[in-house]
Coordinates of C-alpha atoms and ligand atoms in Angstrom, one line a residue:
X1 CA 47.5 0.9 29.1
X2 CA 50.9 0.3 31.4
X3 CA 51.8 2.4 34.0
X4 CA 54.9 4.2 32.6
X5 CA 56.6 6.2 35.9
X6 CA 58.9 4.4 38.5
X7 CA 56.4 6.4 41.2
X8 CA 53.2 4.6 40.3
X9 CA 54.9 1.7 39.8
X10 CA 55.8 0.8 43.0
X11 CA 53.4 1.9 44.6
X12 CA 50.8 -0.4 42.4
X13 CA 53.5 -3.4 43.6
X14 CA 53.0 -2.5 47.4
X15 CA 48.9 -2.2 46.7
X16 CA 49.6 -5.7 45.2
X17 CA 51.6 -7.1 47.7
X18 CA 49.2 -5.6 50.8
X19 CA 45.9 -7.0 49.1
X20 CA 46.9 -10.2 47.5
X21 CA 44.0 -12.2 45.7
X22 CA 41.5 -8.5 46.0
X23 CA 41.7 -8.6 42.0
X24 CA 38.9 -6.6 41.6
X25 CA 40.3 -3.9 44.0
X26 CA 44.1 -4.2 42.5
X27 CA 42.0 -3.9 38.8
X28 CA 39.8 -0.3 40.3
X29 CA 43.7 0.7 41.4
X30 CA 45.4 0.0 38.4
X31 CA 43.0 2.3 36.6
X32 CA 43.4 5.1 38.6
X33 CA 47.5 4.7 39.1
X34 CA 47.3 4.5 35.3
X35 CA 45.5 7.9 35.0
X36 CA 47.1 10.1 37.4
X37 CA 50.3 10.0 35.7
X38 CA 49.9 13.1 33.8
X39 CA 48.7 14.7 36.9
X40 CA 51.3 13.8 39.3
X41 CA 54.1 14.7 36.6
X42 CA 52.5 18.3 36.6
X43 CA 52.4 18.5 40.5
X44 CA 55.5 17.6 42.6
X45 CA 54.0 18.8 45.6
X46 CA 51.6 15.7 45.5
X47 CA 54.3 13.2 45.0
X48 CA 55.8 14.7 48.2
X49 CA 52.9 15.0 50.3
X50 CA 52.5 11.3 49.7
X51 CA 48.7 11.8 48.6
X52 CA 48.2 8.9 46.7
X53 CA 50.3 6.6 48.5
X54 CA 47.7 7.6 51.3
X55 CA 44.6 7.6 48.7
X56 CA 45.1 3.9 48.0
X57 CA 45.2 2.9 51.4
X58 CA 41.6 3.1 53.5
X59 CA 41.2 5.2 56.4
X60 CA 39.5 2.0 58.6
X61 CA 38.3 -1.2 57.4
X62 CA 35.4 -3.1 59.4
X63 CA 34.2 -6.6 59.0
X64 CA 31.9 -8.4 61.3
X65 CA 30.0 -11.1 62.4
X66 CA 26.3 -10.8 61.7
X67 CA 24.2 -13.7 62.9
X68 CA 20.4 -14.2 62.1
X69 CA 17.7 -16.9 62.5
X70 CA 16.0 -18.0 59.1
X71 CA 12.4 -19.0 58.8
X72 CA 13.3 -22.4 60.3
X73 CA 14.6 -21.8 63.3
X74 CA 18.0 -22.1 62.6
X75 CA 21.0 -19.8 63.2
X76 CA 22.6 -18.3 59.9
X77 CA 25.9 -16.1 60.3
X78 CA 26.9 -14.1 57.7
X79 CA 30.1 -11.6 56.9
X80 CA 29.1 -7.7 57.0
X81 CA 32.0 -4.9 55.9
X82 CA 32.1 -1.6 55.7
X83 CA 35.1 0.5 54.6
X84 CA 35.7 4.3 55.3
X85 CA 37.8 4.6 52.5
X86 CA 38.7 8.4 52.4
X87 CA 36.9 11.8 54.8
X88 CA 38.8 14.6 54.0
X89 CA 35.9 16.1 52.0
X90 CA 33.2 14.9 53.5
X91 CA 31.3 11.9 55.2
X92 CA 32.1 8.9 54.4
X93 CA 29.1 8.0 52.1
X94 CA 28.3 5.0 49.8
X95 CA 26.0 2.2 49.5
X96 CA 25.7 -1.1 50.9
X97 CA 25.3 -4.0 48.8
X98 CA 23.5 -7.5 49.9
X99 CA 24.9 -10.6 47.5
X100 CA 26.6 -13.7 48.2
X101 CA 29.5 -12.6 45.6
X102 CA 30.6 -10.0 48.3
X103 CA 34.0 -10.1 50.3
X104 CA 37.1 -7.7 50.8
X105 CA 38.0 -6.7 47.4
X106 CA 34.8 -6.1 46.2
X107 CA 33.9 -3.5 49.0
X108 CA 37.4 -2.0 48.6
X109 CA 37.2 -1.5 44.7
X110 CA 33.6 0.0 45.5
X111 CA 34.7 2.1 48.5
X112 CA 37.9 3.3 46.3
X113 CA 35.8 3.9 43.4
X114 CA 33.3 6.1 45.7
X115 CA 35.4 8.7 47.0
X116 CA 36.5 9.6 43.2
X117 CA 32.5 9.7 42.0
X118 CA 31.4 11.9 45.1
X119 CA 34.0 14.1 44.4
X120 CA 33.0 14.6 41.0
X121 CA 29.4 15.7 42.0
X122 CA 31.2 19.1 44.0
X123 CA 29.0 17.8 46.7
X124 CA 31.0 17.0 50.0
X125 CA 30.9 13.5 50.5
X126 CA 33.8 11.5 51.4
X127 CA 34.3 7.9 50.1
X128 CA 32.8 4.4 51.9
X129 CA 31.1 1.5 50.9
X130 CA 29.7 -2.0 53.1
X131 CA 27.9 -4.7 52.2
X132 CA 27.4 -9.0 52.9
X133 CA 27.5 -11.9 51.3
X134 CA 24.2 -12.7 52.4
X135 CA 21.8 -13.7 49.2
X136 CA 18.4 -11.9 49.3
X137 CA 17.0 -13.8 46.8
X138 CA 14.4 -16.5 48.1
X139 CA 14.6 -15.1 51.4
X140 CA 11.2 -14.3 53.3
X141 CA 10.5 -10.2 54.3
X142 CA 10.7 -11.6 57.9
X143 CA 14.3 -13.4 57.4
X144 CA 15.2 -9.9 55.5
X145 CA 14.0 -7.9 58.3
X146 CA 16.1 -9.9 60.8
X147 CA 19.4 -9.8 58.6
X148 CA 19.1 -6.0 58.1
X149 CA 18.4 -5.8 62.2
X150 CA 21.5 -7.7 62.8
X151 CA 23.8 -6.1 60.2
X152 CA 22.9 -2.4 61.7
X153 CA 23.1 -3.7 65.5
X154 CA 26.8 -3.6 64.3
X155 CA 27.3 -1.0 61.9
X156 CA 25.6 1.8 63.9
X157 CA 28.4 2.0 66.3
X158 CA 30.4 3.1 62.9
X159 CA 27.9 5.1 61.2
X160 CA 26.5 8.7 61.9
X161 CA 24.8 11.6 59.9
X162 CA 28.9 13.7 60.3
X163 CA 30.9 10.4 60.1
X164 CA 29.3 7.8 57.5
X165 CA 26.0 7.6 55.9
X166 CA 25.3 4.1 54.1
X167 CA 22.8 4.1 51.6
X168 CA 21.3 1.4 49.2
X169 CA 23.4 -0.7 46.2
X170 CA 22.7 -4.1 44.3
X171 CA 19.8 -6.2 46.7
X172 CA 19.8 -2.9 48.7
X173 CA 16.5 -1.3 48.4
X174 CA 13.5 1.0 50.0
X175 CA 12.6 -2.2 51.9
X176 CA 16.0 -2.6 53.4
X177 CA 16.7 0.4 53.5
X178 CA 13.5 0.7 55.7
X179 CA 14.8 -1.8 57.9
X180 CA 17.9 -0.9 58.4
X181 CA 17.0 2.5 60.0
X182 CA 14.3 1.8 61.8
X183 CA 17.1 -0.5 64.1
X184 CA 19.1 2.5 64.1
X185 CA 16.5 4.5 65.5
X186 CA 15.7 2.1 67.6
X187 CA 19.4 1.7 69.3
X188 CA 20.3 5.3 69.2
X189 CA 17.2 6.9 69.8
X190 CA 18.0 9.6 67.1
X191 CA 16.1 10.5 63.8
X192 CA 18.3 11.5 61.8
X193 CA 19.4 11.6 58.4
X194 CA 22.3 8.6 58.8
X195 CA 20.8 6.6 55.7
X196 CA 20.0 7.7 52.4
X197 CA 17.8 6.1 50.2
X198 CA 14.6 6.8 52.9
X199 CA 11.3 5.8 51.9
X200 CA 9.6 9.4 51.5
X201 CA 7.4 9.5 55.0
X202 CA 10.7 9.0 57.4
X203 CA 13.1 11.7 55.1
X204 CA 13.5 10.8 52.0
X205 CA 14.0 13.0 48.9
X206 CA 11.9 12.7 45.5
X207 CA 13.8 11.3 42.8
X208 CA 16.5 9.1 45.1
X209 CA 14.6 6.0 43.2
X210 CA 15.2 7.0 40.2
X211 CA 18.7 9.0 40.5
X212 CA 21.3 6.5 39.1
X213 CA 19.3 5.9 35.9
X214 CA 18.3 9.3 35.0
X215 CA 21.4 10.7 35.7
X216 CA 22.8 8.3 33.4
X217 CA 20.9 9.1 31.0
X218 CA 21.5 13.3 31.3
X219 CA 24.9 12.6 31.0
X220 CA 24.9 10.5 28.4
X221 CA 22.9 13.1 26.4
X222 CA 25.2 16.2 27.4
X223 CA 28.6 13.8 26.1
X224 CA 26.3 13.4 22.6
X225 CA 25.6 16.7 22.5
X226 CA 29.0 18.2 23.6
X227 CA 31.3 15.3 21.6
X228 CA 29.2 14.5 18.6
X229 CA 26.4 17.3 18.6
X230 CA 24.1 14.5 18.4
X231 CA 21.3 13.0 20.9
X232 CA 19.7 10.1 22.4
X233 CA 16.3 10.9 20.3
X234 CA 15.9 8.3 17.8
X235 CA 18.6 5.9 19.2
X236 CA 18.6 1.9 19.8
X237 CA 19.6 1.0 23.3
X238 CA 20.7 -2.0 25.1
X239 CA 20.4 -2.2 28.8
X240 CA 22.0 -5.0 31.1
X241 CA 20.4 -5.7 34.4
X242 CA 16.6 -4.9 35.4
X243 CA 16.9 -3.3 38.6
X244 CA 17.0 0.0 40.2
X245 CA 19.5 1.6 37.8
X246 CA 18.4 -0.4 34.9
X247 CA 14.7 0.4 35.4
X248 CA 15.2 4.1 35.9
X249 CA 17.8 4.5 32.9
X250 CA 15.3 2.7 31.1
X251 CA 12.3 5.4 32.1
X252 CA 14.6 8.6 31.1
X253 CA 16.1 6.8 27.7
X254 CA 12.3 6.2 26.7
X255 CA 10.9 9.9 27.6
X256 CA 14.3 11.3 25.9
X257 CA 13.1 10.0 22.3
X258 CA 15.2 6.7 22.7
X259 CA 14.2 2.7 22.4
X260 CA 15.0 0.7 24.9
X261 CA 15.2 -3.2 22.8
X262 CA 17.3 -5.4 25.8
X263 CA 17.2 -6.0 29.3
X264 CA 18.2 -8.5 31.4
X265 CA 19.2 -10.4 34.9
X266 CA 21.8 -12.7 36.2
X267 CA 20.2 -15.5 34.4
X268 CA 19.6 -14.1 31.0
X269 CA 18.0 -11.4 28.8
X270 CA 14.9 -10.4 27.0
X271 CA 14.9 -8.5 23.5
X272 CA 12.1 -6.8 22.1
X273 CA 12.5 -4.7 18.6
X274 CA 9.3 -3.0 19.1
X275 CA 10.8 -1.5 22.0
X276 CA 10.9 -2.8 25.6
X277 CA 7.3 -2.4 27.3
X278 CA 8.5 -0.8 31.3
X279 CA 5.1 -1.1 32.7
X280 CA 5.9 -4.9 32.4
X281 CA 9.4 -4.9 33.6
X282 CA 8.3 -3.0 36.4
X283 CA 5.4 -5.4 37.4
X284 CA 8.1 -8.4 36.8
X285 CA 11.2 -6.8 39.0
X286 CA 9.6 -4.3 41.4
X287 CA 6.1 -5.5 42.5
X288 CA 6.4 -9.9 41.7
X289 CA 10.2 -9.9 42.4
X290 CA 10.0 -12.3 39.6
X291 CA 12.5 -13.1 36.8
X292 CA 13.0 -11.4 33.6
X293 CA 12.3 -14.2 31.3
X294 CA 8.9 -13.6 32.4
X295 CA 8.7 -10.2 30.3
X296 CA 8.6 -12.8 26.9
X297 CA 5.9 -14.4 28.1
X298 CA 3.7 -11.7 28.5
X299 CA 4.6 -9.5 25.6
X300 CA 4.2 -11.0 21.6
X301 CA 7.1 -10.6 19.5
X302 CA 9.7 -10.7 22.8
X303 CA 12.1 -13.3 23.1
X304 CA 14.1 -14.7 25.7
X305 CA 18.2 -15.6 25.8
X306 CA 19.5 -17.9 28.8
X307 CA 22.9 -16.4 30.0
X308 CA 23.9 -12.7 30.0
X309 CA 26.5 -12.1 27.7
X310 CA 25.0 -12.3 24.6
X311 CA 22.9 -9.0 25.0
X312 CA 26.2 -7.1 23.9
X313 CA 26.1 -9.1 20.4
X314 CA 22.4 -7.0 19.6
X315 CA 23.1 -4.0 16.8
X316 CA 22.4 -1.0 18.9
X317 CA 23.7 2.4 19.0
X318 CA 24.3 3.2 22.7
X319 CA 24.8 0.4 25.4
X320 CA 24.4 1.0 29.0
X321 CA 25.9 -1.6 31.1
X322 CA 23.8 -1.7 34.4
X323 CA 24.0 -4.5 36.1
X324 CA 27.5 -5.8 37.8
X325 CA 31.5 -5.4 37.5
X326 CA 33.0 -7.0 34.6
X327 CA 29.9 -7.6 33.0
X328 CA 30.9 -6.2 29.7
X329 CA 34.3 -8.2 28.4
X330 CA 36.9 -7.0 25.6
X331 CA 34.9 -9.7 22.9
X332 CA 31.6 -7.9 23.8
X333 CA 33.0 -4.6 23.2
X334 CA 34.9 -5.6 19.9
X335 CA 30.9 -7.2 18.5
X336 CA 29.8 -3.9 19.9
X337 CA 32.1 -2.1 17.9
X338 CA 31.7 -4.3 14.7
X339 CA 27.9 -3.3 15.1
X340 CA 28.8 0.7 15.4
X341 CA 27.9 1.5 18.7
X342 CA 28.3 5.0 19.1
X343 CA 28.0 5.5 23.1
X344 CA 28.8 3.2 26.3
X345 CA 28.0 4.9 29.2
X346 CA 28.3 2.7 32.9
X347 CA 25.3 2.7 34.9
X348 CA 26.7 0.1 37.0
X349 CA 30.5 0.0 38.8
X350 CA 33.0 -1.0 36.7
X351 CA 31.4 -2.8 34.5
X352 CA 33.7 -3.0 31.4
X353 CA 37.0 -4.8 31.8
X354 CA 39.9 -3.2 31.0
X355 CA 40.2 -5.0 27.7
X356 CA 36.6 -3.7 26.7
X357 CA 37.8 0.0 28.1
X358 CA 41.0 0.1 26.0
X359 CA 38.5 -1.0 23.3
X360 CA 36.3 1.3 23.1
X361 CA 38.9 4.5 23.5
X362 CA 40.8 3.3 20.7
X363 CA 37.6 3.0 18.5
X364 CA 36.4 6.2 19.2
X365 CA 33.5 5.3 20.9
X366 CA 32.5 7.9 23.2
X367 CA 33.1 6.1 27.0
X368 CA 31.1 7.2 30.3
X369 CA 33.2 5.4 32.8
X370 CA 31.1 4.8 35.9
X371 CA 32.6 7.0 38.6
X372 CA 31.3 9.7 35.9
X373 CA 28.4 8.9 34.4
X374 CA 26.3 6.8 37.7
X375 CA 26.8 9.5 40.2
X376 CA 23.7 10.5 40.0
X377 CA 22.6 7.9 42.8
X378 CA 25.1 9.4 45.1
X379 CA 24.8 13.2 43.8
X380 CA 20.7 12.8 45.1
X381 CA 22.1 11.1 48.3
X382 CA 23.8 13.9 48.6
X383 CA 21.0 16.2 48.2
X384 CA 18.5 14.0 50.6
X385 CA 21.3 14.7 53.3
X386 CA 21.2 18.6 52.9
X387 CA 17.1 18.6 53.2
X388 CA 17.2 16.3 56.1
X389 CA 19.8 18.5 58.0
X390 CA 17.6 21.4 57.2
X391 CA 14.4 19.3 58.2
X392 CA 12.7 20.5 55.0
X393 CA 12.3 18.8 51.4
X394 CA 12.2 19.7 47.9
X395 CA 9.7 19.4 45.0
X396 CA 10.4 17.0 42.7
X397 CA 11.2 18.9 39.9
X398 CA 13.7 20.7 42.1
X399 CA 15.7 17.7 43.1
X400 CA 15.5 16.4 39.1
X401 CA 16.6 20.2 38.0
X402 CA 19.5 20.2 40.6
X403 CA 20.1 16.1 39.4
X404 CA 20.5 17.3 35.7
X405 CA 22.8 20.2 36.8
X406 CA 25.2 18.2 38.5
X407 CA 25.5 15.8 35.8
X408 CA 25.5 18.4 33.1
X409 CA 28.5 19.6 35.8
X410 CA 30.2 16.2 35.9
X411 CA 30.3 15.6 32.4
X412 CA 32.5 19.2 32.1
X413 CA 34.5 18.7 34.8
X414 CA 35.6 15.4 33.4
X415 CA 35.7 16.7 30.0
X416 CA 37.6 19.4 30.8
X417 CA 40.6 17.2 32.9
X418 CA 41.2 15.3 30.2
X419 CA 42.0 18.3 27.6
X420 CA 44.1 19.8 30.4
X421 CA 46.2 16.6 31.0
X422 CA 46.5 16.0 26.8
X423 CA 43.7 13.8 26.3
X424 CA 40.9 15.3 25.1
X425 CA 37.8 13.5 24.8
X426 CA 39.3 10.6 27.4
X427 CA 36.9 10.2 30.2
X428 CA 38.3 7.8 32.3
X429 CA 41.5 9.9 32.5
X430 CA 39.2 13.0 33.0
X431 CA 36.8 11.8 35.7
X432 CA 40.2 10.2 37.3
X433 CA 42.3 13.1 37.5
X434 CA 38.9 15.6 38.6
X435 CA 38.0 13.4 41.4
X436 CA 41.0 13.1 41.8
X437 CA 42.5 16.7 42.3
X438 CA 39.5 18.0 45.1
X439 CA 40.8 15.7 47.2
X440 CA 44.4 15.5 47.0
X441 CA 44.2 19.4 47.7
X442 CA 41.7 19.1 50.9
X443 CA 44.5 16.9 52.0
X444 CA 47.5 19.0 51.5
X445 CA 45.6 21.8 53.2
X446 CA 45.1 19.2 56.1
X447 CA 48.7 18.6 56.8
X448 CA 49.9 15.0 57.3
X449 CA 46.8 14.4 59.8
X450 CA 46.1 10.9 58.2
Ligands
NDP1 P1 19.7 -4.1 41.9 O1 19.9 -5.1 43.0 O2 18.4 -3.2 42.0 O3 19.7 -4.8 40.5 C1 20.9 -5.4 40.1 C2 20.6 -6.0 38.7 O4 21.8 -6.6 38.2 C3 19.6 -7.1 38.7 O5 18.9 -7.1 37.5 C4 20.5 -8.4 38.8 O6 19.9 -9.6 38.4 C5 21.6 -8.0 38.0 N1 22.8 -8.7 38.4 C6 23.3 -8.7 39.7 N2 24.4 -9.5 39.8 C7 24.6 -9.9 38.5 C8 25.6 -10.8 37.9 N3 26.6 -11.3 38.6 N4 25.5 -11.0 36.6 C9 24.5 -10.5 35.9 N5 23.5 -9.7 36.4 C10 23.6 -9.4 37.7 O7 21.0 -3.2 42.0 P2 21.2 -1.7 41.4 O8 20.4 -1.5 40.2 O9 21.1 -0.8 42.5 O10 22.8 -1.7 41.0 C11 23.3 -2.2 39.8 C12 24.7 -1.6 39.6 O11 24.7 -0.2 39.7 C13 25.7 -2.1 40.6 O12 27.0 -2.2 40.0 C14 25.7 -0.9 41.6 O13 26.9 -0.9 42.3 C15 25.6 0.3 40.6 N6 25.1 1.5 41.2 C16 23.9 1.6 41.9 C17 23.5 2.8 42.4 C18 22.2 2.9 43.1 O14 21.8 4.1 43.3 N7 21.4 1.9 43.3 C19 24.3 4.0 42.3 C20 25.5 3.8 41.5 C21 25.9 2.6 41.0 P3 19.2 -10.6 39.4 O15 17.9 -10.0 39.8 O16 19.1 -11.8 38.6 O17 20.2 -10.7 40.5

């Protein structure tokens, strides 16, 4: 798609010009621009206001020094960020993700991305996201343990339960996550519910774990039902990645009737026709920290593929792209086509390119963009903030009943943009354009106050 007004064209040229080689960022931007044209066409008083000349630009942007001693003695430093993208509904609120590929344009496009998907959930969470491009793997617990000390001794002047409330992303987990607050705690002397993602004796909620993935997969089943009165019961599925959102979305596809035959990590994937075995993957990923290749060496009939890309060339009827950005190119999505996928829902942020977007809209496959269909994370975050301000928690089937609402919710929403800006069926443009809306109104109420 090309951005067709003179408005959103320019300002996509000053986002270029401002955040020159952040293509990732310019890429989340483009998208957005691209589907608020319909929107902003319908409602001068946002053009005037200057809303999304404001919206593309973050509220603060922080990056710092964090220094640490490794195993050996030696002093390691490190970059940490954290952006506050956008407050006027809520918090700022988003996760923090640990891996060497991190740096400015990669926390803005996530940040950006955020403060659409939090709308979307009706909860009130604004939009933020942090990180480094410090590499877990290999590391010792000890050498973790000092990074995450480090990183927070910063980042808690910046964070708060009312202002920003990090939680976990890609090599951010309940051991981190652990970490992390405990040197909060320790500096500010507060318990409080400044981090989501707890583990469940310091204020966690039940279901956090697995939020992402079974959210992705109860909106995946509501677009079936609602778009092609169909189900996930019966169907072949494809999963990239193999941790926490992979995992999970792997759990709820099995118990919804579906089989699970791929998964994979950032060195290659494992395919299993008789349907993947979790109580392996889980040993592999979440207790050994070990590799998946290991899965086809423990189960007969597996086999093992070096190099990710090539899980999107397996027949299967729903794909669910859950491990990185970009992971899922326009020659991926055309093999996926060839071989009738019917669904692509992200679990992961922006992981289909453009290319493979455009793709799959004009093929009628039915397309969960991410900010949609993976706010389930962020939607249970959400929820582990309202028990810990009211010091109380939920079962677990009353976090998982709210979880399905929401996403049930989502979907519509979504849905239900894109028939009212004459695209019916068109997610992206949906999700975009809902998100979208919540906020730009909060900030015409506001006034020009930022
Ligand atoms: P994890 O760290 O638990 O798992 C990430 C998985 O993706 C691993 O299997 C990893 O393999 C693989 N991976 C990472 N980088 C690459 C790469 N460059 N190429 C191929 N595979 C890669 O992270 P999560 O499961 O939490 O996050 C996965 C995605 O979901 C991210 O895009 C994240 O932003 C998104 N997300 C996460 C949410 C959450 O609640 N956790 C919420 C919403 C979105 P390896 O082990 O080899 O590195």
């Amino acid at each position: 798609m090309a951005l067709k007004s003179s408005y959103m064209k320019e300002i996509y040229e000053t986002v270029c010009r401002r955040n020159q080689g952040e293509p990732e960022f310019l890429q989340a931007v483009r998208e957005v621009l691209e589907s608020l044209e319909p929107v902003v066409e319908k409602r001068p008083d946002i053009q005037k206001a200057g809303i999304v000349e404001r919206m593309v630009e973050p509220e603060r942007f922080l990056q710092f020094r964090v220094a640490w001693v490794d195993d050996n003695g030696s002093v390691q430093v490190n970059r940490g960020f954290r952006v506050q993208f956008n407050s006027a509904i809520g918090p700022y609120k988003g996760g923090l993700r640990l891996h060497p590929s991190v740096n400015a344009s990669i926390i803005k496009f996530l940040g950006f991305e955020q403060c659409f998907k939090n709308s979307l959930t009706g909860l009130p969470m604004g939009g933020g996201k942090g990180g480094s491009d410090f590499d877990p793997k290999g590391k010792s617990d000890g050498e973790i343990m000092r990074f995450c000390q480090s990183f927070m001794t910063e980042l808690c002047r910046h964070i708060g339960p009312d202002t920003d409330v990090p939680a976990g992303d890609i090599g951010v987990g309940a051991r981190e996550i652990g970490y992390l607050y405990g040197q909060y705690k320790k500096i500010r002397n507060e318990h409080t519910g400044v981090l989501t993602g707890k583990g469940l004796t310091y204020g966690g909620s039940l279901v956090r774990k697995e939020a992402t993935g079974y959210g992705l997969l109860y909106f995946t089943q509501e677009m079936l039902q609602k778009m092609k009165q169909d189900s996930v019961k019966g169907k072949k599925i494809v999963i990239s990645g193999s941790g926490n959102v992979a995992i999970y979305a792997a759990e709820k596809a099995q118990q919804l009737g579906g089989i699970v035959i791929a998964m994979s990590d950032s060195s290659g994937y494992v395919h299993d026709e008789a349907g993947i075995r979790l109580d392996v993957v889980k040993q592999i990923k979440e207790v050994r920290r070990g590799r998946i290749s290991e899965y086809a060496k423990e189960v007969a009939g597996a086999t093992y593929t070096e190099g990710c890309k090539g899980i999107w060339s397996l027949k299967c009827d729903i794909a669910l792209p859950c491990a990185t950005q970009n992971e899922l190119d326009g020659e991926a999505a055309k093999q996926l086509v060839a071989n009738r996928v019917i669904a692509v829902a992200e679990g992961a942020n922006m992981p289909s390119t453009p290319e493979a977007v455009e793709c799959f809209l004009q093929e009628g496959v039915l397309f969960g963009p991410a900010k949609a269909a993976n706010a389930g994370g962020v939607a249970t975050s959400g929820l582990e903030m309202s028990q810990n301000s009211m010091r109380y928690s939920w079962s677990f089937e009353e976090v998982d009943q709210k979880l399905q609402q929401i996403m049930a919710g989502i979907f519509h929403s979504a849905y239900d943009a894109s028939a009212e800006f004459g695209a019916e069926g068109n997610l992206v443009l949906g999700a975009n354009a809902a998100g979208f809306l919540k906020i730009a109104e909060t900030m015409l109420a506001y006034g020009l106050t930022f």
